[in-house]
Amino acid sequence: MAAVTRLLRPNLRDKNKEFVSRSITSKLTREESEQEDEFRVLNLRSAQQRDVKKRQYKKADVPPPRTHKMATDQDWTAVWPAPRSFHPASVPLPIRQGYVEKGSAPSKFANAELMKIPNFLHLTPPAIKQQCEALKKFCNPWPKGLETAEKWKNYFPIDVVSTDYCQALPTIRNPEARRVELSIKLTDLKFDAHAKDKFLRLVGERYNRETGLVTIVADRCPLRKQNYDHAMYLLTACYHESFTTEPWEATKSEADMEYYHYDRNKSKESVEAILNWGKTSATENEKLKATNGFISSLEQLINEGENEYNLNKYKEEVIKMLNIGGKVK
């Protein structure tokens, strides 16, 4: 048996080697066929593949609104000291803004409508009072002698009116804000007869006969200060120009006059001749002259035109001047 096993051992070794080699080659051919079936990816840059772990986000703990911790006597100027956009957690009011087809308007939380519009929560009465108290030390005391509006007008007869606009637009400037309106009473200006007539002709429709105000509006310049200076210049120029007398004005005849004036008209001689009819010649001081009421009513009748009031007033003054008895009907 030992001899037989020695003879068969080399044959068994060769058969085992042949079987192992066949199994390896069959396995290789199987793997190559599988790789040929798969789609190969061309990798030009060999990158190290690392396992990336997904980042886990933790939700932060949102504290409750500030309004839940506010006291009833909270100092509002400390909460809202300056202009800012609306913040729902800081305003202890159940404000609603917006429109929905069904149901009530949206609440203040996550409401874009409340954040778009400007608010005046920084200008509450306590805040304004606090700011005024802080500005008092920079102010001068009110001047004596200007306690009433009548006293103001004596020292400041010119009224200047301008307008500021608050609007929700990309720009805070409004083109109408440059407009300046300047007004003054005609009686506050000192004129003689010639200067007053010329001034009224220069200002034209800017003078209101019912109120007695001269109003000048300036809006040609881009800035309000420029329009104010322009309006003051127009008023000053018209006032000083009214006192100038041109050489050709001395050569004007009665037909060239712009309005009726009793003293420079021939009707003065006619009226005095009627009043002194049948009297002997006397000096100028002894002659009868027309009354002031008759002169004013006659000038008003001719300059303003005939109407019921002017005619009745002229009739009354004529009867008084001629001393005609009887009641006026």
Tab-separated table of C-alpha atoms in Angstrom:
chain	number	residue	atom	x	y	z
A	1	MET	CA	0.000	0.000	0.000
A	2	ALA	CA	2.829	2.364	0.756
A	3	ALA	CA	4.351	1.719	-2.636
A	4	VAL	CA	1.051	2.301	-4.410
A	5	THR	CA	0.492	5.612	-2.645
A	6	ARG	CA	3.982	6.767	-3.619
A	7	LEU	CA	3.216	6.051	-7.276
A	8	LEU	CA	-0.221	7.810	-7.237
A	9	ARG	CA	0.826	10.939	-5.244
A	10	PRO	CA	2.395	12.890	-8.175
A	11	ASN	CA	-0.622	12.196	-10.386
A	12	LEU	CA	-2.988	13.520	-7.730
A	13	ARG	CA	-0.902	16.631	-7.316
A	14	ASP	CA	-1.037	17.371	-11.047
A	15	LYS	CA	-4.802	16.851	-11.185
A	16	ASN	CA	-5.395	19.199	-8.232
A	17	LYS	CA	-3.303	21.927	-9.845
A	18	GLU	CA	-5.194	21.541	-13.080
A	19	PHE	CA	-8.553	21.778	-11.306
A	20	VAL	CA	-7.558	24.929	-9.361
A	21	SER	CA	-6.262	26.649	-12.484
A	22	ARG	CA	-9.475	25.855	-14.360
A	23	SER	CA	-11.631	27.286	-11.551
A	24	ILE	CA	-9.571	30.507	-11.414
A	25	THR	CA	-9.735	31.057	-15.170
A	26	SER	CA	-13.491	30.472	-15.207
A	27	LYS	CA	-13.924	33.001	-12.398
A	28	LEU	CA	-11.816	35.607	-14.216
A	29	THR	CA	-13.709	35.166	-17.447
A	30	ARG	CA	-16.989	35.550	-15.558
A	31	GLU	CA	-15.849	38.845	-13.936
A	32	GLU	CA	-14.596	40.202	-17.266
A	33	SER	CA	-17.922	39.486	-18.921
A	34	GLU	CA	-19.780	41.282	-16.085
A	35	GLN	CA	-17.484	44.330	-16.378
A	36	GLU	CA	-18.090	44.483	-20.120
A	37	ASP	CA	-21.844	44.565	-19.531
A	38	GLU	CA	-21.635	47.480	-17.005
A	39	PHE	CA	-21.378	51.167	-18.152
A	40	ARG	CA	-17.908	52.434	-17.442
A	41	VAL	CA	-17.427	55.959	-16.054
A	42	LEU	CA	-14.465	57.995	-17.241
A	43	ASN	CA	-12.854	59.554	-14.183
A	44	LEU	CA	-10.266	62.148	-15.255
A	45	ARG	CA	-9.485	63.288	-11.774
A	46	SER	CA	-9.069	60.773	-9.104
A	47	ALA	CA	-10.910	62.199	-6.147
A	48	GLN	CA	-11.034	60.669	-2.804
A	49	GLN	CA	-14.490	59.659	-1.958
A	50	ARG	CA	-15.401	60.524	1.572
A	51	ASP	CA	-18.516	59.782	3.400
A	52	VAL	CA	-20.258	63.178	3.962
A	53	LYS	CA	-22.637	63.235	6.797
A	54	LYS	CA	-25.744	65.365	6.458
A	55	ARG	CA	-25.763	68.399	8.701
A	56	GLN	CA	-28.507	68.320	11.192
A	57	TYR	CA	-30.258	71.643	11.785
A	58	LYS	CA	-31.634	72.358	15.169
A	59	LYS	CA	-34.497	74.760	15.509
A	60	ALA	CA	-33.710	77.607	17.856
A	61	ASP	CA	-35.974	78.151	20.781
A	62	VAL	CA	-38.091	81.236	19.936
A	63	PRO	CA	-38.784	83.296	23.040
A	64	PRO	CA	-42.316	84.571	23.636
A	65	PRO	CA	-43.247	88.083	22.354
A	66	ARG	CA	-41.990	91.028	24.324
A	67	THR	CA	-45.518	92.270	24.823
A	68	HIS	CA	-46.217	89.382	27.222
A	69	LYS	CA	-43.543	90.670	29.589
A	70	MET	CA	-44.411	94.379	29.386
A	71	ALA	CA	-45.742	96.111	32.427
A	72	THR	CA	-48.817	98.316	32.268
A	73	ASP	CA	-46.703	101.383	33.117
A	74	GLN	CA	-44.010	100.590	30.542
A	75	ASP	CA	-41.998	103.609	29.305
A	76	TRP	CA	-42.945	103.613	25.628
A	77	THR	CA	-40.087	105.959	24.635
A	78	ALA	CA	-37.651	103.218	25.688
A	79	VAL	CA	-39.470	100.636	23.557
A	80	TRP	CA	-39.848	102.764	20.408
A	81	PRO	CA	-37.382	105.688	20.644
A	82	ALA	CA	-36.926	106.409	16.904
A	83	PRO	CA	-38.591	105.732	13.525
A	84	ARG	CA	-38.484	102.087	12.503
A	85	SER	CA	-40.511	99.446	10.674
A	86	PHE	CA	-43.395	97.807	12.424
A	87	HIS	CA	-42.431	94.988	14.797
A	88	PRO	CA	-45.364	92.893	16.052
A	89	ALA	CA	-43.611	91.546	19.152
A	90	SER	CA	-43.000	95.081	20.494
A	91	VAL	CA	-46.457	96.610	20.003
A	92	PRO	CA	-48.978	95.556	22.669
A	93	LEU	CA	-51.977	96.293	20.466
A	94	PRO	CA	-54.220	93.876	18.516
A	95	ILE	CA	-53.585	95.593	15.185
A	96	ARG	CA	-54.903	94.099	11.950
A	97	GLN	CA	-54.139	95.163	8.409
A	98	GLY	CA	-55.027	93.739	4.999
A	99	TYR	CA	-57.977	92.268	3.163
A	100	VAL	CA	-59.207	88.739	2.752
A	101	GLU	CA	-62.332	87.619	0.968
A	102	LYS	CA	-63.609	85.605	3.900
A	103	GLY	CA	-62.892	86.112	7.535
A	104	SER	CA	-61.240	88.923	9.453
A	105	ALA	CA	-58.166	90.871	8.412
A	106	PRO	CA	-54.731	89.285	9.052
A	107	SER	CA	-53.195	89.792	12.462
A	108	LYS	CA	-50.039	91.769	13.145
A	109	PHE	CA	-47.687	88.750	13.048
A	110	ALA	CA	-46.025	88.103	9.650
A	111	ASN	CA	-48.052	90.931	8.134
A	112	ALA	CA	-46.213	92.640	5.272
A	113	GLU	CA	-48.882	95.347	4.961
A	114	LEU	CA	-48.006	96.745	8.382
A	115	MET	CA	-44.297	96.808	7.551
A	116	LYS	CA	-44.764	98.641	4.249
A	117	ILE	CA	-46.530	101.724	5.571
A	118	PRO	CA	-44.787	104.343	7.773
A	119	ASN	CA	-45.870	104.571	11.381
A	120	PHE	CA	-45.760	107.314	14.004
A	121	LEU	CA	-45.305	105.123	17.066
A	122	HIS	CA	-42.227	107.174	17.977
A	123	LEU	CA	-44.285	110.397	18.109
A	124	THR	CA	-46.704	109.587	20.878
A	125	PRO	CA	-47.733	112.450	23.230
A	126	PRO	CA	-45.344	111.319	26.022
A	127	ALA	CA	-42.464	111.127	23.535
A	128	ILE	CA	-43.208	114.589	22.141
A	129	LYS	CA	-43.439	116.019	25.659
A	130	GLN	CA	-40.099	114.442	26.568
A	131	GLN	CA	-38.437	115.863	23.454
A	132	CYS	CA	-39.866	119.329	24.115
A	133	GLU	CA	-38.526	119.265	27.655
A	134	ALA	CA	-35.074	118.393	26.284
A	135	LEU	CA	-35.231	121.268	23.764
A	136	LYS	CA	-36.393	123.887	26.257
A	137	LYS	CA	-32.882	124.727	27.363
A	138	PHE	CA	-31.982	125.740	23.801
A	139	CYS	CA	-35.013	128.060	23.387
A	140	ASN	CA	-35.386	131.756	24.212
A	141	PRO	CA	-38.322	133.093	26.235
A	142	TRP	CA	-41.319	134.394	24.299
A	143	PRO	CA	-40.832	138.127	23.571
A	144	LYS	CA	-42.965	140.533	25.533
A	145	GLY	CA	-45.536	142.583	23.661
A	146	LEU	CA	-46.523	139.735	21.305
A	147	GLU	CA	-49.178	138.057	23.413
A	148	THR	CA	-52.054	138.415	20.918
A	149	ALA	CA	-52.465	138.009	17.164
A	150	GLU	CA	-53.229	141.717	16.732
A	151	LYS	CA	-49.853	142.598	18.206
A	152	TRP	CA	-48.122	140.080	15.943
A	153	LYS	CA	-49.565	141.758	12.873
A	154	ASN	CA	-48.105	145.114	13.881
A	155	TYR	CA	-44.558	143.758	13.823
A	156	PHE	CA	-44.944	140.927	11.285
A	157	PRO	CA	-47.532	141.980	8.692
A	158	ILE	CA	-46.430	139.462	6.035
A	159	ASP	CA	-47.909	135.948	6.112
A	160	VAL	CA	-45.910	133.177	4.421
A	161	VAL	CA	-47.662	129.864	3.770
A	162	SER	CA	-45.888	126.678	2.642
A	163	THR	CA	-46.856	123.000	2.780
A	164	ASP	CA	-44.961	119.868	3.825
A	165	TYR	CA	-46.084	116.458	2.550
A	166	CYS	CA	-45.794	113.016	4.161
A	167	GLN	CA	-46.194	110.204	1.667
A	168	ALA	CA	-45.282	106.547	1.137
A	169	LEU	CA	-43.126	106.872	-1.985
A	170	PRO	CA	-39.524	105.964	-2.893
A	171	THR	CA	-38.605	109.658	-2.420
A	172	ILE	CA	-39.631	111.925	0.443
A	173	ARG	CA	-39.618	115.022	-1.789
A	174	ASN	CA	-42.876	116.312	-3.240
A	175	PRO	CA	-42.763	118.856	-6.091
A	176	GLU	CA	-45.639	120.811	-4.529
A	177	ALA	CA	-43.585	121.473	-1.371
A	178	ARG	CA	-41.593	124.176	-3.163
A	179	ARG	CA	-44.711	126.374	-3.505
A	180	VAL	CA	-44.674	129.556	-1.374
A	181	GLU	CA	-47.653	131.875	-0.863
A	182	LEU	CA	-46.980	135.376	0.465
A	183	SER	CA	-49.827	137.685	1.526
A	184	ILE	CA	-50.020	141.155	3.074
A	185	LYS	CA	-52.787	143.673	3.678
A	186	LEU	CA	-52.737	146.743	1.475
A	187	THR	CA	-53.384	148.958	4.492
A	188	ASP	CA	-50.085	147.830	6.049
A	189	LEU	CA	-48.193	149.489	3.189
A	190	LYS	CA	-47.771	153.258	3.165
A	191	PHE	CA	-48.782	154.857	-0.157
A	192	ASP	CA	-49.823	158.161	-1.578
A	193	ALA	CA	-52.583	158.400	-4.189
A	194	HIS	CA	-50.211	157.996	-7.149
A	195	ALA	CA	-48.210	155.123	-5.592
A	196	LYS	CA	-51.315	153.208	-4.507
A	197	ASP	CA	-52.868	153.372	-7.962
A	198	LYS	CA	-49.637	152.297	-9.633
A	199	PHE	CA	-49.063	149.461	-7.142
A	200	LEU	CA	-52.553	148.059	-7.726
A	201	ARG	CA	-51.979	148.157	-11.457
A	202	LEU	CA	-48.672	146.324	-11.074
A	203	VAL	CA	-50.059	143.496	-8.930
A	204	GLY	CA	-53.237	143.183	-11.045
A	205	GLU	CA	-55.431	140.210	-10.055
A	206	ARG	CA	-53.217	139.397	-7.074
A	207	TYR	CA	-55.140	142.033	-5.080
A	208	ASN	CA	-58.470	140.968	-3.575
A	209	ARG	CA	-60.751	143.973	-3.080
A	210	GLU	CA	-63.073	142.096	-0.723
A	211	THR	CA	-60.387	141.047	1.770
A	212	GLY	CA	-57.857	143.789	1.005
A	213	LEU	CA	-55.026	141.232	0.695
A	214	VAL	CA	-52.212	141.203	-1.850
A	215	THR	CA	-51.178	137.585	-2.518
A	216	ILE	CA	-48.049	136.566	-4.421
A	217	VAL	CA	-47.484	132.870	-5.237
A	218	ALA	CA	-44.037	131.630	-6.322
A	219	ASP	CA	-43.380	128.089	-7.589
A	220	ARG	CA	-41.013	128.536	-10.534
A	221	CYS	CA	-37.778	127.650	-8.709
A	222	PRO	CA	-36.918	124.073	-7.614
A	223	LEU	CA	-36.344	124.940	-3.924
A	224	ARG	CA	-38.685	126.520	-1.390
A	225	LYS	CA	-36.024	128.997	-0.213
A	226	GLN	CA	-35.539	130.228	-3.769
A	227	ASN	CA	-39.289	130.729	-4.241
A	228	TYR	CA	-39.502	132.620	-0.938
A	229	ASP	CA	-36.686	134.950	-1.983
A	230	HIS	CA	-38.327	135.456	-5.372
A	231	ALA	CA	-41.707	136.353	-3.811
A	232	MET	CA	-40.063	138.847	-1.434
A	233	TYR	CA	-38.186	140.380	-4.349
A	234	LEU	CA	-41.424	140.808	-6.345
A	235	LEU	CA	-43.171	142.527	-3.436
A	236	THR	CA	-40.208	144.833	-2.794
A	237	ALA	CA	-39.790	145.691	-6.479
A	238	CYS	CA	-43.501	146.499	-6.954
A	239	TYR	CA	-43.575	148.643	-3.812
A	240	HIS	CA	-40.565	150.799	-4.745
A	241	GLU	CA	-41.548	150.979	-8.404
A	242	SER	CA	-44.942	152.428	-7.468
A	243	PHE	CA	-43.271	155.555	-6.043
A	244	THR	CA	-41.324	156.347	-9.207
A	245	THR	CA	-42.896	158.928	-11.512
A	246	GLU	CA	-42.000	158.766	-15.174
A	247	PRO	CA	-41.523	162.025	-17.156
A	248	TRP	CA	-44.401	161.225	-19.488
A	249	GLU	CA	-46.852	161.020	-16.567
A	250	ALA	CA	-46.737	164.824	-16.156
A	251	THR	CA	-47.999	165.300	-19.700
A	252	LYS	CA	-51.115	163.141	-19.259
A	253	SER	CA	-54.417	164.827	-19.965
A	254	GLU	CA	-57.800	164.134	-18.402
A	255	ALA	CA	-58.680	161.681	-21.172
A	256	ASP	CA	-55.513	159.681	-20.466
A	257	MET	CA	-56.303	159.074	-16.798
A	258	GLU	CA	-56.816	155.459	-15.796
A	259	TYR	CA	-59.478	156.278	-13.176
A	260	TYR	CA	-61.736	159.145	-12.188
A	261	HIS	CA	-60.366	161.623	-9.646
A	262	TYR	CA	-62.549	164.488	-8.490
A	263	ASP	CA	-59.815	167.054	-7.780
A	264	ARG	CA	-58.307	166.897	-11.265
A	265	ASN	CA	-61.578	166.744	-13.206
A	266	LYS	CA	-63.702	169.577	-14.620
A	267	SER	CA	-66.681	168.344	-12.625
A	268	LYS	CA	-65.110	170.012	-9.568
A	269	GLU	CA	-65.550	173.438	-11.178
A	270	SER	CA	-69.131	172.617	-12.188
A	271	VAL	CA	-70.114	171.497	-8.687
A	272	GLU	CA	-68.589	174.573	-7.048
A	273	ALA	CA	-70.313	176.814	-9.596
A	274	ILE	CA	-73.705	175.265	-8.711
A	275	LEU	CA	-73.112	175.607	-4.967
A	276	ASN	CA	-72.066	179.276	-5.289
A	277	TRP	CA	-74.809	180.228	-7.801
A	278	GLY	CA	-76.114	183.761	-7.370
A	279	LYS	CA	-73.495	184.706	-4.786
A	280	THR	CA	-71.161	187.646	-5.110
A	281	SER	CA	-67.520	186.950	-5.804
A	282	ALA	CA	-65.683	185.833	-2.689
A	283	THR	CA	-62.303	184.473	-1.768
A	284	GLU	CA	-61.378	180.797	-2.037
A	285	ASN	CA	-61.905	180.251	1.669
A	286	GLU	CA	-65.426	181.654	1.562
A	287	LYS	CA	-66.609	179.576	-1.394
A	288	LEU	CA	-68.794	176.541	-0.769
A	289	LYS	CA	-67.170	173.232	-1.685
A	290	ALA	CA	-68.439	169.713	-2.139
A	291	THR	CA	-68.566	167.457	0.924
A	292	ASN	CA	-66.244	164.504	1.355
A	293	GLY	CA	-69.168	162.085	1.234
A	294	PHE	CA	-70.279	163.444	-2.134
A	295	ILE	CA	-66.743	163.217	-3.545
A	296	SER	CA	-66.220	159.607	-2.416
A	297	SER	CA	-69.673	158.503	-3.670
A	298	LEU	CA	-69.086	160.160	-7.043
A	299	GLU	CA	-65.643	158.541	-7.472
A	300	GLN	CA	-67.031	155.155	-6.438
A	301	LEU	CA	-69.950	155.468	-8.855
A	302	ILE	CA	-67.769	156.292	-11.851
A	303	ASN	CA	-64.829	153.961	-11.084
A	304	GLU	CA	-66.817	150.877	-9.996
A	305	GLY	CA	-69.831	151.355	-12.252
A	306	GLU	CA	-73.521	151.866	-11.684
A	307	ASN	CA	-75.315	149.548	-9.288
A	308	GLU	CA	-78.130	149.917	-6.787
A	309	TYR	CA	-75.850	150.592	-3.825
A	310	ASN	CA	-73.682	153.208	-5.572
A	311	LEU	CA	-76.706	155.029	-7.030
A	312	ASN	CA	-78.558	155.202	-3.696
A	313	LYS	CA	-75.445	156.418	-1.897
A	314	TYR	CA	-74.816	159.090	-4.538
A	315	LYS	CA	-78.467	160.197	-4.285
A	316	GLU	CA	-78.237	160.560	-0.496
A	317	GLU	CA	-75.029	162.599	-0.655
A	318	VAL	CA	-76.414	164.976	-3.286
A	319	ILE	CA	-79.547	165.652	-1.195
A	320	LYS	CA	-77.414	166.300	1.886
A	321	MET	CA	-75.025	168.603	0.026
A	322	LEU	CA	-77.816	170.657	-1.617
A	323	ASN	CA	-79.792	170.710	1.636
A	324	ILE	CA	-82.965	169.568	0.032
A	325	GLY	CA	-85.778	168.889	2.509
A	326	GLY	CA	-87.829	165.772	2.646
A	327	LYS	CA	-87.049	162.135	3.254
A	328	VAL	CA	-85.070	160.159	0.786
A	329	LYS	CA	-87.122	157.449	-0.935
